[in-house]
Short mmCIF file of C-alpha atoms and ligand atoms in Angstrom, two decimals:
data_model
loop_
_atom_site.label_atom_id
_atom_site.label_comp_id
_atom_site.label_asym_id
_atom_site.label_seq_id
_atom_site.Cartn_x
_atom_site.Cartn_y
_atom_site.Cartn_z
CA MET Y 31 27.26 0.35 4.21
CA ARG Y 32 24.29 0.55 1.87
CA ARG Y 33 21.90 3.46 2.59
CA VAL Y 34 18.18 3.21 1.84
CA LEU Y 35 15.76 6.14 1.81
CA VAL Y 36 12.22 5.11 2.69
CA THR Y 37 9.65 7.62 1.41
CA GLY Y 38 6.24 7.42 3.03
CA ALA Y 39 7.94 6.17 6.20
CA THR Y 40 4.72 6.92 8.09
CA SER Y 41 2.52 5.04 5.61
CA THR Y 42 0.83 1.66 6.02
CA VAL Y 43 3.62 -0.17 4.20
CA GLY Y 44 6.53 2.25 4.68
CA GLY Y 45 6.58 1.88 8.47
CA HIS Y 46 7.06 -1.87 8.16
CA VAL Y 47 9.79 -1.35 5.56
CA VAL Y 48 11.69 0.90 7.99
CA ASP Y 49 11.35 -1.73 10.72
CA GLY Y 50 12.47 -4.54 8.41
CA LEU Y 51 15.52 -2.66 7.17
CA ARG Y 52 16.56 -1.68 10.68
CA ASP Y 53 17.28 -5.32 11.46
CA ARG Y 54 19.48 -5.76 8.38
CA GLU Y 55 23.24 -6.05 8.67
CA GLY Y 56 25.09 -3.60 6.39
CA VAL Y 57 22.05 -1.39 5.72
CA ALA Y 58 21.51 2.15 6.99
CA VAL Y 59 17.92 3.42 6.88
CA ARG Y 60 16.81 7.02 6.38
CA ALA Y 61 13.11 7.53 7.00
CA ALA Y 62 11.43 10.37 5.10
CA SER Y 63 8.34 12.30 6.09
CA ARG Y 64 6.99 15.84 5.73
CA ASP Y 65 7.04 15.74 9.53
CA PRO Y 66 10.11 13.76 10.66
CA ALA Y 67 8.91 13.85 14.27
CA ALA Y 68 6.06 11.56 13.18
CA VAL Y 69 8.57 8.79 12.44
CA GLY Y 70 9.46 6.57 15.40
CA ALA Y 71 12.78 7.15 17.17
CA GLY Y 72 15.91 5.05 16.69
CA VAL Y 73 16.31 5.70 12.98
CA GLU Y 74 17.78 8.52 10.89
CA ARG Y 75 14.94 10.86 9.88
CA VAL Y 76 14.74 13.49 7.18
CA ARG Y 77 12.15 16.03 6.11
CA PHE Y 78 11.04 15.23 2.60
CA ASP Y 79 8.21 16.51 0.44
CA PHE Y 80 7.84 15.43 -3.19
CA THR Y 81 6.50 18.89 -3.99
CA ASP Y 82 9.31 20.83 -2.25
CA PRO Y 83 12.63 20.66 -4.15
CA ALA Y 84 14.43 22.25 -1.20
CA THR Y 85 14.05 18.95 0.64
CA TYR Y 86 15.61 16.73 -2.07
CA ARG Y 87 19.32 17.22 -1.44
CA ALA Y 88 19.42 16.13 2.20
CA ALA Y 89 17.06 13.25 1.51
CA PHE Y 90 18.99 11.71 -1.40
CA ALA Y 91 22.58 12.41 -0.25
CA ASP Y 92 24.62 9.16 -0.18
CA VAL Y 93 21.54 7.03 -0.86
CA ASP Y 94 21.90 3.78 -2.83
CA ALA Y 95 18.27 2.67 -2.94
CA VAL Y 96 14.85 4.27 -2.49
CA PHE Y 97 11.56 2.75 -1.37
CA LEU Y 98 9.04 4.80 -3.29
CA VAL Y 99 5.53 5.35 -1.95
CA ARG Y 100 3.31 7.46 -4.14
CA PRO Y 101 1.12 9.52 -1.78
CA PRO Y 102 -2.56 8.87 -2.57
CA ALA Y 103 -3.15 12.61 -2.99
CA ILE Y 104 -0.55 12.92 -5.76
CA SER Y 105 -1.91 12.04 -9.18
CA ARG Y 106 -0.09 14.60 -11.37
CA VAL Y 107 2.99 12.47 -11.76
CA ARG Y 108 5.03 14.65 -14.10
CA ARG Y 109 4.44 17.81 -12.08
CA ASP Y 110 4.53 16.46 -8.51
CA LEU Y 111 6.64 13.30 -8.50
CA VAL Y 112 9.08 13.29 -11.42
CA PRO Y 113 11.16 16.24 -10.14
CA ALA Y 114 12.03 14.27 -7.00
CA LEU Y 115 12.75 11.12 -8.99
CA SER Y 116 15.05 13.07 -11.32
CA ALA Y 117 16.84 14.47 -8.29
CA ALA Y 118 17.29 10.92 -6.96
CA VAL Y 119 18.89 9.81 -10.23
CA GLY Y 120 21.09 12.91 -10.24
CA ALA Y 121 22.21 12.19 -6.69
CA GLY Y 122 23.41 8.71 -7.69
CA VAL Y 123 20.57 6.50 -6.48
CA GLU Y 124 20.93 3.10 -8.17
CA ARG Y 125 17.78 1.23 -7.27
CA VAL Y 126 14.13 2.14 -6.73
CA VAL Y 127 11.58 -0.26 -5.28
CA PHE Y 128 8.18 1.21 -6.09
CA LEU Y 129 4.95 0.34 -4.29
CA SER Y 130 2.62 -0.06 -7.26
CA VAL Y 131 -0.77 -1.65 -7.67
CA LEU Y 132 -1.89 -5.01 -9.04
CA GLY Y 133 -2.79 -4.67 -12.72
CA ALA Y 134 -0.89 -1.39 -13.22
CA GLU Y 135 0.58 -2.72 -16.47
CA ARG Y 136 -2.86 -2.77 -18.11
CA ASN Y 137 -4.62 0.10 -16.34
CA PRO Y 138 -3.61 3.48 -17.80
CA VAL Y 139 -6.02 5.29 -15.45
CA VAL Y 140 -3.93 4.84 -12.29
CA PRO Y 141 -0.93 7.15 -11.70
CA HIS Y 142 1.19 4.10 -10.85
CA THR Y 143 1.34 3.19 -14.55
CA ARG Y 144 2.91 6.55 -15.42
CA ILE Y 145 5.38 6.23 -12.56
CA GLU Y 146 6.39 2.73 -13.69
CA SER Y 147 6.92 4.00 -17.25
CA TRP Y 148 9.13 6.86 -16.08
CA LEU Y 149 11.19 4.57 -13.85
CA ALA Y 150 11.59 1.98 -16.60
CA GLU Y 151 13.18 4.62 -18.85
CA ALA Y 152 15.51 5.92 -16.14
CA PRO Y 153 19.06 4.64 -15.52
CA LEU Y 154 17.97 2.68 -12.47
CA GLU Y 155 17.46 -0.88 -11.27
CA THR Y 156 13.77 -1.09 -10.51
CA THR Y 157 11.35 -3.38 -8.77
CA PHE Y 158 7.63 -2.75 -9.09
CA LEU Y 159 5.69 -4.21 -6.17
CA ARG Y 160 2.26 -4.52 -7.77
CA ALA Y 161 0.26 -5.12 -4.63
CA SER Y 162 -3.31 -6.36 -4.36
CA PHE Y 163 -5.88 -4.74 -2.05
CA PHE Y 164 -4.45 -4.42 1.48
CA LEU Y 165 -6.11 -6.41 4.28
CA GLN Y 166 -5.16 -3.46 6.49
CA ASN Y 167 -7.83 -1.34 4.74
CA LEU Y 168 -10.26 -3.27 6.94
CA ALA Y 169 -8.44 -1.88 9.98
CA THR Y 170 -8.22 1.71 8.71
CA VAL Y 171 -10.79 2.84 6.12
CA HIS Y 172 -13.44 0.34 7.32
CA ARG Y 173 -12.52 0.25 10.99
CA GLU Y 174 -15.52 2.12 12.37
CA GLU Y 175 -18.19 0.17 10.47
CA ILE Y 176 -16.58 -3.17 11.39
CA ARG Y 177 -16.64 -2.04 15.01
CA ARG Y 178 -20.38 -1.55 14.56
CA GLY Y 179 -20.69 -5.05 13.09
CA GLU Y 180 -20.89 -4.50 9.36
CA LEU Y 181 -18.76 -4.11 6.26
CA PHE Y 182 -20.34 -1.66 3.82
CA VAL Y 183 -18.62 -2.08 0.42
CA PRO Y 184 -20.26 -2.47 -3.01
CA ALA Y 185 -18.22 -5.47 -4.17
CA GLY Y 186 -21.09 -7.88 -4.81
CA ASP Y 187 -19.90 -11.49 -4.84
CA GLY Y 188 -16.62 -10.62 -6.55
CA GLU Y 189 -13.41 -11.99 -5.10
CA THR Y 190 -10.27 -10.11 -4.07
CA SER Y 191 -6.80 -11.55 -3.47
CA PHE Y 192 -6.28 -9.49 -0.26
CA VAL Y 193 -2.63 -9.08 0.75
CA ASP Y 194 -1.21 -8.22 4.18
CA VAL Y 195 0.99 -5.08 4.05
CA ARG Y 196 3.52 -6.86 6.27
CA ASP Y 197 4.17 -9.24 3.36
CA VAL Y 198 4.40 -6.36 0.89
CA ALA Y 199 6.92 -4.64 3.17
CA ALA Y 200 8.93 -7.84 3.72
CA VAL Y 201 9.22 -8.34 -0.04
CA GLY Y 202 10.21 -4.66 -0.38
CA VAL Y 203 12.98 -5.10 2.18
CA GLU Y 204 14.39 -8.06 0.23
CA CYS Y 205 14.29 -6.08 -3.01
CA LEU Y 206 15.98 -3.04 -1.44
CA ASP Y 207 18.73 -5.28 -0.10
CA GLY Y 208 19.81 -6.93 -3.35
CA GLY Y 209 16.66 -8.98 -4.05
CA PRO Y 210 14.82 -9.29 -7.36
CA THR Y 211 14.24 -6.52 -9.88
CA GLY Y 212 11.38 -6.46 -12.37
CA ALA Y 213 7.67 -6.62 -11.62
CA LEU Y 214 6.22 -8.67 -8.75
CA ASP Y 215 2.49 -9.28 -8.35
CA LEU Y 216 1.91 -9.44 -4.60
CA THR Y 217 -1.27 -11.14 -3.40
CA GLY Y 218 -2.46 -13.10 -0.43
CA PRO Y 219 -2.80 -16.89 -0.45
CA GLU Y 220 -6.36 -16.98 -1.85
CA ALA Y 221 -9.12 -14.93 -3.44
CA LEU Y 222 -12.08 -14.27 -1.14
CA ASP Y 223 -15.44 -12.58 -1.55
CA TYR Y 224 -16.42 -10.08 1.12
CA GLY Y 225 -19.05 -12.39 2.60
CA THR Y 226 -16.32 -14.95 3.33
CA VAL Y 227 -14.05 -12.25 4.74
CA CYS Y 228 -16.84 -11.21 7.12
CA ARG Y 229 -17.48 -14.81 8.22
CA ARG Y 230 -13.79 -15.28 8.97
CA LEU Y 231 -13.53 -11.94 10.80
CA SER Y 232 -16.62 -12.89 12.82
CA ALA Y 233 -15.09 -16.23 13.79
CA VAL Y 234 -11.84 -14.66 15.00
CA LEU Y 235 -13.47 -11.68 16.75
CA GLY Y 236 -16.17 -13.84 18.34
CA ARG Y 237 -18.99 -11.54 17.20
CA GLU Y 238 -21.01 -10.98 14.05
CA VAL Y 239 -19.60 -8.81 11.26
CA GLU Y 240 -22.17 -8.70 8.47
CA TYR Y 241 -21.41 -8.01 4.82
CA ALA Y 242 -23.95 -5.32 3.83
CA ASN Y 243 -23.25 -5.66 0.08
CA PRO Y 244 -24.88 -2.32 -0.90
CA SER Y 245 -25.39 -1.12 -4.45
CA LEU Y 246 -22.81 1.34 -5.76
CA ALA Y 247 -25.34 4.17 -5.42
CA ARG Y 248 -26.10 3.37 -1.74
CA PHE Y 249 -22.38 3.13 -1.03
CA LEU Y 250 -21.71 6.55 -2.58
CA VAL Y 251 -24.55 8.24 -0.71
CA ARG Y 252 -23.50 6.79 2.67
CA ARG Y 253 -19.77 7.28 2.21
CA LEU Y 254 -20.01 10.85 0.94
CA ARG Y 255 -21.99 11.75 4.06
CA THR Y 256 -18.99 10.95 6.30
CA ASP Y 257 -15.95 11.22 4.03
CA ARG Y 258 -15.00 14.77 3.09
CA ASP Y 259 -12.72 13.72 0.23
CA PRO Y 260 -14.85 12.93 -2.87
CA ALA Y 261 -11.72 11.94 -4.84
CA ARG Y 262 -10.95 9.24 -2.28
CA VAL Y 263 -14.52 7.98 -2.38
CA ALA Y 264 -14.31 7.84 -6.19
CA VAL Y 265 -11.12 5.75 -5.96
CA MET Y 266 -12.84 3.40 -3.50
CA ALA Y 267 -15.85 3.08 -5.81
CA GLY Y 268 -13.49 2.14 -8.64
CA ILE Y 269 -11.69 -0.45 -6.54
CA TYR Y 270 -14.90 -2.16 -5.33
CA THR Y 271 -16.43 -2.07 -8.79
CA THR Y 272 -13.32 -3.83 -10.11
CA ALA Y 273 -13.84 -6.49 -7.45
CA ARG Y 274 -17.56 -6.73 -8.24
CA LEU Y 275 -16.71 -7.39 -11.88
CA GLY Y 276 -14.49 -10.29 -10.84
CA LEU Y 277 -11.25 -8.53 -11.86
CA ALA Y 278 -9.49 -8.41 -8.46
CA GLY Y 279 -9.13 -12.09 -7.67
CA ARG Y 280 -5.87 -13.08 -9.34
CA VAL Y 281 -3.63 -15.04 -6.93
CA THR Y 282 0.11 -15.30 -7.56
CA ASP Y 283 3.08 -17.07 -6.04
CA ASP Y 284 5.41 -14.06 -5.89
CA VAL Y 285 5.28 -13.48 -2.11
CA ARG Y 286 6.15 -17.13 -1.50
CA ARG Y 287 8.88 -17.06 -4.12
CA VAL Y 288 10.64 -14.08 -2.50
CA LEU Y 289 10.02 -14.82 1.19
CA GLY Y 290 10.16 -18.62 1.08
CA ARG Y 291 6.92 -18.92 3.08
CA ASP Y 292 3.19 -18.64 2.51
CA PRO Y 293 1.62 -15.16 2.49
CA LEU Y 294 -0.28 -14.18 5.65
CA ASP Y 295 -3.99 -15.04 5.57
CA VAL Y 296 -7.08 -13.18 6.73
CA GLU Y 297 -7.33 -15.12 10.02
CA THR Y 298 -3.76 -14.21 11.00
CA PHE Y 299 -4.43 -10.59 10.08
CA ALA Y 300 -7.67 -10.54 12.12
CA ARG Y 301 -5.97 -12.10 15.17
CA ASP Y 302 -3.04 -9.67 15.02
CA TYR Y 303 -5.25 -6.58 14.61
CA ARG Y 304 -8.23 -7.58 16.75
CA GLU Y 305 -7.64 -4.72 19.23
CA VAL Y 306 -8.30 -2.22 16.43
CA TRP Y 307 -11.99 -3.22 16.30
CA ALA Y 308 -12.40 -3.65 20.08
N1 NAP M 792 -4.61 0.59 0.02
C1 NAP M 792 -4.44 -0.42 -0.82
O1 NAP M 792 -5.16 -1.43 -0.79
C2 NAP M 792 -3.32 -0.32 -1.83
C3 NAP M 792 -3.02 -1.44 -2.60
C4 NAP M 792 -1.96 -1.36 -3.53
C5 NAP M 792 -1.25 -0.17 -3.67
N2 NAP M 792 -1.59 0.91 -2.90
C6 NAP M 792 -0.81 2.17 -3.10
O2 NAP M 792 0.02 2.38 -1.98
C7 NAP M 792 0.36 3.78 -1.93
C8 NAP M 792 0.30 4.25 -0.49
O3 NAP M 792 -1.03 4.18 -0.05
P1 NAP M 792 -1.37 4.11 1.51
O4 NAP M 792 -2.83 4.08 1.63
O5 NAP M 792 -0.53 3.03 2.14
O6 NAP M 792 -0.82 5.53 1.97
P2 NAP M 792 -0.90 6.20 3.39
O7 NAP M 792 -0.82 5.18 4.46
O8 NAP M 792 -2.03 7.19 3.37
O9 NAP M 792 0.46 7.04 3.41
C9 NAP M 792 0.74 8.05 2.51
C10 NAP M 792 2.18 8.49 2.76
O10 NAP M 792 2.52 9.52 1.84
C11 NAP M 792 3.28 10.49 2.52
N3 NAP M 792 3.08 11.76 1.84
C12 NAP M 792 1.90 12.40 1.62
N4 NAP M 792 2.13 13.52 0.91
C13 NAP M 792 3.47 13.60 0.69
C14 NAP M 792 4.31 14.52 0.02
N5 NAP M 792 3.83 15.62 -0.59
N6 NAP M 792 5.64 14.28 -0.01
C15 NAP M 792 6.15 13.19 0.61
N7 NAP M 792 5.40 12.26 1.26
C16 NAP M 792 4.08 12.48 1.30
C17 NAP M 792 2.76 10.50 3.94
O11 NAP M 792 3.82 10.86 4.77
P3 NAP M 792 3.88 12.14 5.73
O12 NAP M 792 2.45 12.60 5.96
O13 NAP M 792 4.55 11.60 6.96
O14 NAP M 792 4.72 13.11 4.97
C18 NAP M 792 2.44 9.02 4.15
O15 NAP M 792 3.55 8.34 4.69
C19 NAP M 792 -0.60 4.50 -2.87
O16 NAP M 792 0.06 4.87 -4.05
C20 NAP M 792 -1.66 3.44 -3.15
O17 NAP M 792 -2.27 3.60 -4.40
C21 NAP M 792 -2.59 0.85 -1.99
#
């Protein structure tokens, strides 16, 4: 029996990874969270905190592979993440599948780059899932404004190769269970500007969702009024500016290559999540 530890088991992608692994023959899943009760029942759960070494031993015992989610609040990689990764290596973990970000290989600003570098030097088999912007952000970060009938992001006419986290998780499950190592660039089937995304959302939801297309300054003023975490707003500003500059639209074939089917598209996502904006 191969045992997989899923960090970030309560995260957007991690929850789907736990579900996907549960159905696998010959795989035992251990779901990690700072609050194990927050993980759904029917799976082995363990308390795990990257910043609390006392939690490492139970989490990594008898584990063959780790799904690694870097918490958005952790950016000091050497101080807050590497100790846990070292403990994983010491405990005999052989493979790490890391949820990274599209373009990490040429963007030294994001913490994912430093995590990839550390993993590449470690005695591990590694897969880097370099994922594009999640469609699910529209159902979480932008849920309330879409409910009100608008999408307020400063991305201009730039295109983004939105990916559905269910595809990212499905690829992760394959990689944790003997699938490819190396770097995979995970995108949706096409690059779309936000105006097109809004038109497609509107068509599926049967009501108007308008793309507000604010300037960066207007976005910052509005967002900082409601979001108490300036660091998160700064990250969002960076992401939408990248899109605005036309740097977020690269489409790849990696999801299809691993899963043997097309990636999920924005219409499918909107149909499956429509209740979220009801
Ligand atoms: N959003 C996107 O479009 C996108 C695209 C590509 C890549 N990514 C990357 O994906 C990663 C996850 O982002 P997300 O938005 O999906 O995250 P998320 O849903 O906010 O989940 C964060 C997870 O981190 C866990 N966590 C927080 N602090 C922790 C700690 N000290 N020790 C252990 N676990 C901790 C949380 O678990 P508990 O609270 O249960 O402990 C939670 O499961 C990030 O690195 C992000 O950059 C995001």
